[in-house]
PDB file of C-alpha atoms and ligand atoms in Angstrom:
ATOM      1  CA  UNK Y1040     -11.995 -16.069 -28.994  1.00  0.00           C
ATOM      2  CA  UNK Y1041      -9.639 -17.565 -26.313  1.00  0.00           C
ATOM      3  CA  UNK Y1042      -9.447 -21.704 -25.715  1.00  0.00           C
ATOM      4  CA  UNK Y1043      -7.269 -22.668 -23.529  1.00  0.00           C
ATOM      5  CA  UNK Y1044      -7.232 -26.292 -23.592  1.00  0.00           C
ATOM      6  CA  UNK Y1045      -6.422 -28.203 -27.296  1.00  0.00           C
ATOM      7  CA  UNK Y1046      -4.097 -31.310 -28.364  1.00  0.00           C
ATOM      8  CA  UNK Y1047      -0.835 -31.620 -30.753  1.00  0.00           C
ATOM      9  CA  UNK Y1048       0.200 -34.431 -31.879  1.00  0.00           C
ATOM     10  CA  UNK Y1049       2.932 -34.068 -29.106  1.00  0.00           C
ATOM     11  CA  UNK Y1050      -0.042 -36.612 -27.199  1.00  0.00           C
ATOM     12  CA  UNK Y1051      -3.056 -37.668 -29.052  1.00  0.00           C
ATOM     13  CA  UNK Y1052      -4.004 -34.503 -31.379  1.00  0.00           C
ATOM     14  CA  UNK Y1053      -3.913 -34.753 -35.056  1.00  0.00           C
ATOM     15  CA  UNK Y1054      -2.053 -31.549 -35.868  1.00  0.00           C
ATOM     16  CA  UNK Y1055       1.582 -29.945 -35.320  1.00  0.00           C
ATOM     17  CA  UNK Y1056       1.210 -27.315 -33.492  1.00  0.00           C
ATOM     18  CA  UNK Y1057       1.814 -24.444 -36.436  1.00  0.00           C
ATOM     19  CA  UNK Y1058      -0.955 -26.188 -38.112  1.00  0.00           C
ATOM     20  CA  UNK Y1059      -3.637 -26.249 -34.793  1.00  0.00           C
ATOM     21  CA  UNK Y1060      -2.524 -22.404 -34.362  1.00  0.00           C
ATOM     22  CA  UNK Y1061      -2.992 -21.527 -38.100  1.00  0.00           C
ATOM     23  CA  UNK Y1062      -6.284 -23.013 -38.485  1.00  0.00           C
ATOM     24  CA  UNK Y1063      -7.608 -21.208 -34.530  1.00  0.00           C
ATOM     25  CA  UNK Y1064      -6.292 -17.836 -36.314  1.00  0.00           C
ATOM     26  CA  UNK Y1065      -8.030 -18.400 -39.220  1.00  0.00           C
ATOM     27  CA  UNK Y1066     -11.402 -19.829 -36.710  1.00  0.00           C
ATOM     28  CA  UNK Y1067     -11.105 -15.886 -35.252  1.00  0.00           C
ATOM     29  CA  UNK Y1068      -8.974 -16.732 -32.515  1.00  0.00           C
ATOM     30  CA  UNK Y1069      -7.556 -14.232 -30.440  1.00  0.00           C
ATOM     31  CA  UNK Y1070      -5.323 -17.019 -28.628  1.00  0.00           C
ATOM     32  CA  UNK Y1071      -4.402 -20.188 -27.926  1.00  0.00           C
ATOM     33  CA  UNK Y1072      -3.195 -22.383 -25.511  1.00  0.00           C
ATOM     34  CA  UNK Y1073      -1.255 -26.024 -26.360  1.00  0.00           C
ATOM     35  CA  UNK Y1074      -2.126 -28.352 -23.550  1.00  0.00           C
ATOM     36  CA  UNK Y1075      -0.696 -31.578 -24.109  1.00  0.00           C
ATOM     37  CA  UNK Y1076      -1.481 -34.876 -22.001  1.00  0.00           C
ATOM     38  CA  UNK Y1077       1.294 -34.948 -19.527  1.00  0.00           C
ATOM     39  CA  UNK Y1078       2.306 -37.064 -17.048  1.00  0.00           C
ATOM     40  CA  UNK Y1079       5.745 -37.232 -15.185  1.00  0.00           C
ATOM     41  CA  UNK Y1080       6.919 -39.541 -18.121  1.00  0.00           C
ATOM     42  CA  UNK Y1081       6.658 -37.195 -20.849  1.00  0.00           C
ATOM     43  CA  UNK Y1082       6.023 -33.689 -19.008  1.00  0.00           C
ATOM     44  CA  UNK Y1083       9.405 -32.189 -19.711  1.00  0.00           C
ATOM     45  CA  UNK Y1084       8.890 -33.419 -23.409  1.00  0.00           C
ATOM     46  CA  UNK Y1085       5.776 -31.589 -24.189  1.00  0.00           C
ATOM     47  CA  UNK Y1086       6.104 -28.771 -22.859  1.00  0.00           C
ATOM     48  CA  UNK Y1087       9.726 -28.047 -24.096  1.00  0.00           C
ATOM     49  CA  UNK Y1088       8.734 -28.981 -27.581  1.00  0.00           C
ATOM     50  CA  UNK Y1089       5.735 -26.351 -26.949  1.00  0.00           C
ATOM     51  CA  UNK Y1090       7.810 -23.661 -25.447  1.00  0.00           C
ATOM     52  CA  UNK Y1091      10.099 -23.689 -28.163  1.00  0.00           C
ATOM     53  CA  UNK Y1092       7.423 -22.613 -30.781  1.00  0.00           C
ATOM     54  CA  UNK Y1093       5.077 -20.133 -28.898  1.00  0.00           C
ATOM     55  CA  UNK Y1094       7.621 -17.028 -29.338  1.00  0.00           C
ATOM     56  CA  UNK Y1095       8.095 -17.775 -33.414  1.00  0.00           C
ATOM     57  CA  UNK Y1096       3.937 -18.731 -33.998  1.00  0.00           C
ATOM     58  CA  UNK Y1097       2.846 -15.566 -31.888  1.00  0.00           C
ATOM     59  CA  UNK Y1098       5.421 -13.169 -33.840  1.00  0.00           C
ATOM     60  CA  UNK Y1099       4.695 -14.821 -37.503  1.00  0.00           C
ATOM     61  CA  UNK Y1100       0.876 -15.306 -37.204  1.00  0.00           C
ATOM     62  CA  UNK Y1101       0.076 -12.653 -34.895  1.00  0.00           C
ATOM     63  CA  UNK Y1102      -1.916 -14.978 -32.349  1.00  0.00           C
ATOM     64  CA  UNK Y1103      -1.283 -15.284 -28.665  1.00  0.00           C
ATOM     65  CA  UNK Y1104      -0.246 -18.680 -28.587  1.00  0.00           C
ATOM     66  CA  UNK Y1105       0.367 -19.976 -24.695  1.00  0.00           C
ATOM     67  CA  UNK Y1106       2.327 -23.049 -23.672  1.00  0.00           C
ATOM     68  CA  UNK Y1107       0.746 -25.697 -21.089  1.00  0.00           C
ATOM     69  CA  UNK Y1108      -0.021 -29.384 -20.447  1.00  0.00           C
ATOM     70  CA  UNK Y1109      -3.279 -31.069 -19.487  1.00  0.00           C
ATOM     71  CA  UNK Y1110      -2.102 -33.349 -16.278  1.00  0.00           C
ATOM     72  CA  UNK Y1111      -3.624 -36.928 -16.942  1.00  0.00           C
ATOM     73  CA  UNK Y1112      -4.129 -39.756 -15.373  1.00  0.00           C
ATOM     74  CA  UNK Y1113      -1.891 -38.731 -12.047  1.00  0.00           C
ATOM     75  CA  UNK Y1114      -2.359 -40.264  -8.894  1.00  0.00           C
ATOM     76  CA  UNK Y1115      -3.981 -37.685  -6.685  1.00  0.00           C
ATOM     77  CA  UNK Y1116      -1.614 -37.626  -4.077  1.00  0.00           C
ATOM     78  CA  UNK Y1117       0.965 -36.311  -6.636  1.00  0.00           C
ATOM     79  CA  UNK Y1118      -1.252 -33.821  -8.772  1.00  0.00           C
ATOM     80  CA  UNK Y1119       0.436 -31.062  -6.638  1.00  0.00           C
ATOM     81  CA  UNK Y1120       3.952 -31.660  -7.346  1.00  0.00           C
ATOM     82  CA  UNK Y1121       2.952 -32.621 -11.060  1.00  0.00           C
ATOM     83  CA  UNK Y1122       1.601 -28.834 -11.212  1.00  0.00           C
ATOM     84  CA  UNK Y1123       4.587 -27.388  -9.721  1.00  0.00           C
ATOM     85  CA  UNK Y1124       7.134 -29.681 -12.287  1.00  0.00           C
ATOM     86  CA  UNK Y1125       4.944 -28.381 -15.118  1.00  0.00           C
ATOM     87  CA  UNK Y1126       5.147 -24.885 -14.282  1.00  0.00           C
ATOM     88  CA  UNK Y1127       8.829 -25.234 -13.367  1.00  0.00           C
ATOM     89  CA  UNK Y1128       9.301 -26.629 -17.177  1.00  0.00           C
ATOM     90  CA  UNK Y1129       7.656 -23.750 -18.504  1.00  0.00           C
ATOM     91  CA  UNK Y1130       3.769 -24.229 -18.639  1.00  0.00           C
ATOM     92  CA  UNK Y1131       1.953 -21.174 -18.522  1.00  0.00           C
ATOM     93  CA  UNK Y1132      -1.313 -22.891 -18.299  1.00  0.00           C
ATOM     94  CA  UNK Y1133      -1.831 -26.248 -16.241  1.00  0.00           C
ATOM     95  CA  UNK Y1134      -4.915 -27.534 -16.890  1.00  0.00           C
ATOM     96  CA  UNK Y1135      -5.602 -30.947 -15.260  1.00  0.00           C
ATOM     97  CA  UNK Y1136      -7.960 -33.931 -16.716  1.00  0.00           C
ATOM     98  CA  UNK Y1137     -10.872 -34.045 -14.521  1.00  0.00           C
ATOM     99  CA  UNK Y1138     -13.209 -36.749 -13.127  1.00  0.00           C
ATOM    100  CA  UNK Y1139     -16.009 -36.780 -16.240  1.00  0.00           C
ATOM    101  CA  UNK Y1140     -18.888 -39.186 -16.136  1.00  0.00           C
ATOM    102  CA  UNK Y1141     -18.056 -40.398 -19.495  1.00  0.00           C
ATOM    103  CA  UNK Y1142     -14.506 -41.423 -18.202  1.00  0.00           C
ATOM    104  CA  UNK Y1143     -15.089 -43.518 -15.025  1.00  0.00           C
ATOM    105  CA  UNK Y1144     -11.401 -44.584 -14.986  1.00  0.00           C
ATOM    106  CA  UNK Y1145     -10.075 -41.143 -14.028  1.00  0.00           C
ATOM    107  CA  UNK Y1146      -8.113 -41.881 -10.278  1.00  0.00           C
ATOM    108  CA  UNK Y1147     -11.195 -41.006  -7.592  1.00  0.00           C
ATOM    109  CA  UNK Y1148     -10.078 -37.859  -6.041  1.00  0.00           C
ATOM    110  CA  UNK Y1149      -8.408 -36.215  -8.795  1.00  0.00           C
ATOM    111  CA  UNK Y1150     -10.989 -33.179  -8.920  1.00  0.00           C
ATOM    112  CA  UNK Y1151     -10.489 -32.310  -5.713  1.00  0.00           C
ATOM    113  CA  UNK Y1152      -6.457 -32.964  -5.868  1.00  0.00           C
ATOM    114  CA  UNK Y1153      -6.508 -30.570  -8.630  1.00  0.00           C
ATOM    115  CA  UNK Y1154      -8.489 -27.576  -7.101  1.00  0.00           C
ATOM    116  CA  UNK Y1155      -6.222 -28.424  -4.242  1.00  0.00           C
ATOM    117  CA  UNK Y1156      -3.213 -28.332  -6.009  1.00  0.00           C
ATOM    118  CA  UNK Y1157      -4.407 -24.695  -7.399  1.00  0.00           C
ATOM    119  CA  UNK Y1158      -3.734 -26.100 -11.344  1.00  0.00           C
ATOM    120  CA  UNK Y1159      -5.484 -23.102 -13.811  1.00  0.00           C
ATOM    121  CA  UNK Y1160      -8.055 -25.314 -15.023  1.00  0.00           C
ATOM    122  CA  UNK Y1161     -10.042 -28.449 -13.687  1.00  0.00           C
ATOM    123  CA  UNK Y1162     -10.917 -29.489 -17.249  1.00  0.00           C
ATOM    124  CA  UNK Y1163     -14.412 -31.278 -18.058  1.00  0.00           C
ATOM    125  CA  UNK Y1164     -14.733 -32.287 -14.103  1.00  0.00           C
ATOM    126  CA  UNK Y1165     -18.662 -33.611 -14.585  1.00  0.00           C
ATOM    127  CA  UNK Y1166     -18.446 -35.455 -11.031  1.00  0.00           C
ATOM    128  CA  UNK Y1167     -17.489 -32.526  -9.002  1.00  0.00           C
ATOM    129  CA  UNK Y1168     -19.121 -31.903  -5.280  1.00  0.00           C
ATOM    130  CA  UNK Y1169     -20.409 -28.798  -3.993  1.00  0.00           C
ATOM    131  CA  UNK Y1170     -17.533 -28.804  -1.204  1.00  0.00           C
ATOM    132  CA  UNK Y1171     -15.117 -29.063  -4.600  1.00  0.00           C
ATOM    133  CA  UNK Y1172     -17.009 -26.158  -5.868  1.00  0.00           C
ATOM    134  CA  UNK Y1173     -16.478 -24.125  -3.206  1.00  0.00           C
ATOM    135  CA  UNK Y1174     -12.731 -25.040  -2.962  1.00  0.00           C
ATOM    136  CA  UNK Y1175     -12.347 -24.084  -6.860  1.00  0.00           C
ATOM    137  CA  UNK Y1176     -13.606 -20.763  -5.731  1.00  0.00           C
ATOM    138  CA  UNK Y1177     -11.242 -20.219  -2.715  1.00  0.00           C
ATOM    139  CA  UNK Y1178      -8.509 -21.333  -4.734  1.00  0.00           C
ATOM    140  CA  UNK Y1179      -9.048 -19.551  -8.001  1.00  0.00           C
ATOM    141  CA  UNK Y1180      -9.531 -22.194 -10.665  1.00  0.00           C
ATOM    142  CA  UNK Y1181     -11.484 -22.204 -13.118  1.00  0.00           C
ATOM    143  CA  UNK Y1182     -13.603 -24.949 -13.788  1.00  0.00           C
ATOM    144  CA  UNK Y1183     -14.489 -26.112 -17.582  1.00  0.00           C
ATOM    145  CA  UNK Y1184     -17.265 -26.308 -19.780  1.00  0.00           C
ATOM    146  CA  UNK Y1185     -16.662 -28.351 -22.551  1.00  0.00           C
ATOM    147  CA  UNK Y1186     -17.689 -28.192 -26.107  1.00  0.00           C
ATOM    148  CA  UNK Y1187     -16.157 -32.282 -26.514  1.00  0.00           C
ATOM    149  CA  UNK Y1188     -18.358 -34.781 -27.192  1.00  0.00           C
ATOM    150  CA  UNK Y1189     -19.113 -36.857 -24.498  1.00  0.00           C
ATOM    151  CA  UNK Y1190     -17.683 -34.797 -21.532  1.00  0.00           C
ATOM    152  CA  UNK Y1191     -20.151 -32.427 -22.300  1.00  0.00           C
ATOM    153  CA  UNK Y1192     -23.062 -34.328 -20.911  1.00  0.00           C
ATOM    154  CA  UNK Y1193     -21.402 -33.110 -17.580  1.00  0.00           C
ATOM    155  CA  UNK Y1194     -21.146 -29.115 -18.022  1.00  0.00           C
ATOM    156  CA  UNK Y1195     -24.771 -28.403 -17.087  1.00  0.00           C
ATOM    157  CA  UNK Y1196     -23.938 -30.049 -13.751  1.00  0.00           C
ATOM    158  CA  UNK Y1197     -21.067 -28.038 -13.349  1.00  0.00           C
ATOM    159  CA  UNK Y1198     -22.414 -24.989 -14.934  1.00  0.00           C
ATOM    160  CA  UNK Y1199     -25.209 -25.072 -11.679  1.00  0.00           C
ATOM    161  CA  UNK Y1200     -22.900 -25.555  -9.223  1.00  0.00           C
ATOM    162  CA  UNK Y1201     -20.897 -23.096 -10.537  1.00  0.00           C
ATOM    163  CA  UNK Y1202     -23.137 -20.165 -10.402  1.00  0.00           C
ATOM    164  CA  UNK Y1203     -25.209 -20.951  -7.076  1.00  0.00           C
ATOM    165  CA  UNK Y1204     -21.787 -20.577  -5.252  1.00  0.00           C
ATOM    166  CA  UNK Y1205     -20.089 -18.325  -7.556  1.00  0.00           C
ATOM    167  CA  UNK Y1206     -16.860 -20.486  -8.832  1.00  0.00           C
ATOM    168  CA  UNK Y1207     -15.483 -18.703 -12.095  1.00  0.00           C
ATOM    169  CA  UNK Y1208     -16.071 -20.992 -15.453  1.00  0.00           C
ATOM    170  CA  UNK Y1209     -14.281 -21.118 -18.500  1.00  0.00           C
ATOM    171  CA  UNK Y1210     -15.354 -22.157 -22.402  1.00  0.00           C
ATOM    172  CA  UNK Y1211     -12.537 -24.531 -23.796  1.00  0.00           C
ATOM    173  CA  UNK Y1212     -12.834 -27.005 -27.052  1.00  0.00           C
ATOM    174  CA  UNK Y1213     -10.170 -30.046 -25.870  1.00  0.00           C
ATOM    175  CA  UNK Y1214      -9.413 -29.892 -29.719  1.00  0.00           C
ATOM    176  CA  UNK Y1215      -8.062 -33.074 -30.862  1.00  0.00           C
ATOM    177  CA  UNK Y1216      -9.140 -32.416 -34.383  1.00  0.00           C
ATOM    178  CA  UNK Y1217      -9.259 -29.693 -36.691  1.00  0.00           C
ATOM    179  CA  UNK Y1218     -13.521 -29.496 -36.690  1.00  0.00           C
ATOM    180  CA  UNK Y1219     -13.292 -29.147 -33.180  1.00  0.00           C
ATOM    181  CA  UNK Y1220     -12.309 -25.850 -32.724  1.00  0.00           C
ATOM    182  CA  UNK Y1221     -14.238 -22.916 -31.158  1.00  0.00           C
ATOM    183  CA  UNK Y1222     -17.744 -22.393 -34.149  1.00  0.00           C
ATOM    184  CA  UNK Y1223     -20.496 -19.977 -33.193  1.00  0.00           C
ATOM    185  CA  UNK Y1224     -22.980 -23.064 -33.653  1.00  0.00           C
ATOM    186  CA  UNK Y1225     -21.294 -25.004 -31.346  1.00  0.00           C
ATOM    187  CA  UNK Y1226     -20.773 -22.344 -28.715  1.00  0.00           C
ATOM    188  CA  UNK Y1227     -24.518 -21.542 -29.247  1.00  0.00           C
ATOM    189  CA  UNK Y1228     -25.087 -25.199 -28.707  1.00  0.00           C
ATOM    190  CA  UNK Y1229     -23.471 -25.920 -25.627  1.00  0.00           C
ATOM    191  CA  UNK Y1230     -24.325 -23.257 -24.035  1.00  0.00           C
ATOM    192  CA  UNK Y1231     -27.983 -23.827 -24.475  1.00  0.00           C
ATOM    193  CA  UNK Y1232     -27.393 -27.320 -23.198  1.00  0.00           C
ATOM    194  CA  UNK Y1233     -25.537 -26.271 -20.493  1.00  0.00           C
ATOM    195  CA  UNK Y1234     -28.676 -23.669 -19.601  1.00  0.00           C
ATOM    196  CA  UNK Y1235     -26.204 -20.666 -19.809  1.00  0.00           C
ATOM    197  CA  UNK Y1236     -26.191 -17.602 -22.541  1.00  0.00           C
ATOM    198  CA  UNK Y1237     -23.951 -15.504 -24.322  1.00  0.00           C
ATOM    199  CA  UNK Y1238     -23.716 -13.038 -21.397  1.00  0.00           C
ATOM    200  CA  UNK Y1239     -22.047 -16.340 -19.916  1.00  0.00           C
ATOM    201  CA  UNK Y1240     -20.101 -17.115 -22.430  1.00  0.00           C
ATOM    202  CA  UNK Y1241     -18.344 -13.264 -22.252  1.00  0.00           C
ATOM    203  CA  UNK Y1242     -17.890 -13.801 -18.312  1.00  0.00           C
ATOM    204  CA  UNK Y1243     -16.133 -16.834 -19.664  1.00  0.00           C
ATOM    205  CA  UNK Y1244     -13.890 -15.447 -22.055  1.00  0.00           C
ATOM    206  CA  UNK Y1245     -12.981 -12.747 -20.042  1.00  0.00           C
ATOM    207  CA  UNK Y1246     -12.287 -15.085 -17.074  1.00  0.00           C
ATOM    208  CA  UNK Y1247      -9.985 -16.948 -19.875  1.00  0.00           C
ATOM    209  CA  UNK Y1248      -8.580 -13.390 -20.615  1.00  0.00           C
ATOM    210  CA  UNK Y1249      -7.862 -12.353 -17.317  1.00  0.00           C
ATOM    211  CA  UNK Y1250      -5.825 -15.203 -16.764  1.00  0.00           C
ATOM    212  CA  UNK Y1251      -4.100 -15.071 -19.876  1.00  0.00           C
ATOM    213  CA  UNK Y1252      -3.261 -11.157 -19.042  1.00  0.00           C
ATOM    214  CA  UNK Y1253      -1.665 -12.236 -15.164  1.00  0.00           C
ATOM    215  CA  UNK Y1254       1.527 -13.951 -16.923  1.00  0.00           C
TER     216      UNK Y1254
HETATM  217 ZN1   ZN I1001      -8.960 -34.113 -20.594  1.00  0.00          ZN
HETATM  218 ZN1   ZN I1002      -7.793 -32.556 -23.194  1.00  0.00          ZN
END
């Protein structure tokens, strides 16, 4: 399995980061990716601290383990140059924190500042437009179903969307915690809630691995 979007306890996750990557080896994971919640006060921070590990984890536990940042909480207007400072720093994966019904506060605009800004990932973006759709498909980003409580209300929404114009999804757990890494019941799950199948869920994975494979 590949996720591409999980916590440290470089921002709000639990675990260090050998610990997350131990236990997603041990969960069957073929990789991981460290996304920390970034902004431009901390963004060198994270991702340095991230970089510095991937190399040694990868090597010692043989996992793919990818460096990257979740952009949060950014004004629109400056989502673009946020993406270009992260991958500057070293992020391999920019995933940005999307408008989600269960988080009203997110800055209005951000889902489309993202696609915009042509981040990897729009993650758990439940209040996306059509137009934004079709925008994430021109630009090549993927857009997120979520297996997190709470955002996940929004994936069938986005999951619809996604497939009457053809925008490429992606499967990630926003693991904060150790129990919420990738499970087969939970995949099962969301994707029933979500009205897609398993033949969705590999289209996922390998839209997760192809992007994985282009760095
Ligand atoms: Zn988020
Ligand atoms: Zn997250």
């Amino acid at each position: 399995m590949i996720d591409l979007h999980t916590h440290t306890f470089f921002s709000d996750g639990d675990l260090i980061p050998s610990e997350l990557v131990c236990r997603a080896k041990n969960a069957g994971y073929y990789a991981i990716a460290l996304t920390d919640h970034a902004d431009f006060s901390n963004m060198d921070f994270v991702i340095r601290r991230i970089t510095r590990i991937t190399d040694g984890l990868r090597r010692y536990y043989k996992i793919n383990v990818i460096a990257g940042c979740e952009i949060t909480y950014i004004p629109p207007e400056l989502i673009s140059k946020a993406v270009q400072q992260a991958r500057k720093l070293g992020a391999k994966i920019v995933v940005v924190h999307g408008e989600s019904p269960v988080e009203p506060a997110v800055p209005k605009g951000t889902n489309r500042a993202a696609i915009l800004s042509r981040c990897d990932i729009l993650a758990h973006p439940g209040y996306i437009t059509e137009e934004d759709v079709r925008v994430a498909k021109k630009n090549n980003v993927l857009l997120e179903i979520t297996t997190r409580n709470g955002h996940r209300i929004g994936n069938w929404y986005v999951a619809e969307f996604a497939k009457k114009i053809g925008a490429k999804l992606v499967m990630d757990t926003d693991t904060h915690k150790p129990e919420d890494l990738f499970s087969e019941k939970k995949i099962k799950d969301v994707l029933k809630e979500a009205k897609l199948t398993q033949s969705d869920f590999a289209e996922m994975q390998k839209n997760a691995k192809n992007l994985i494979m282009s760095f």
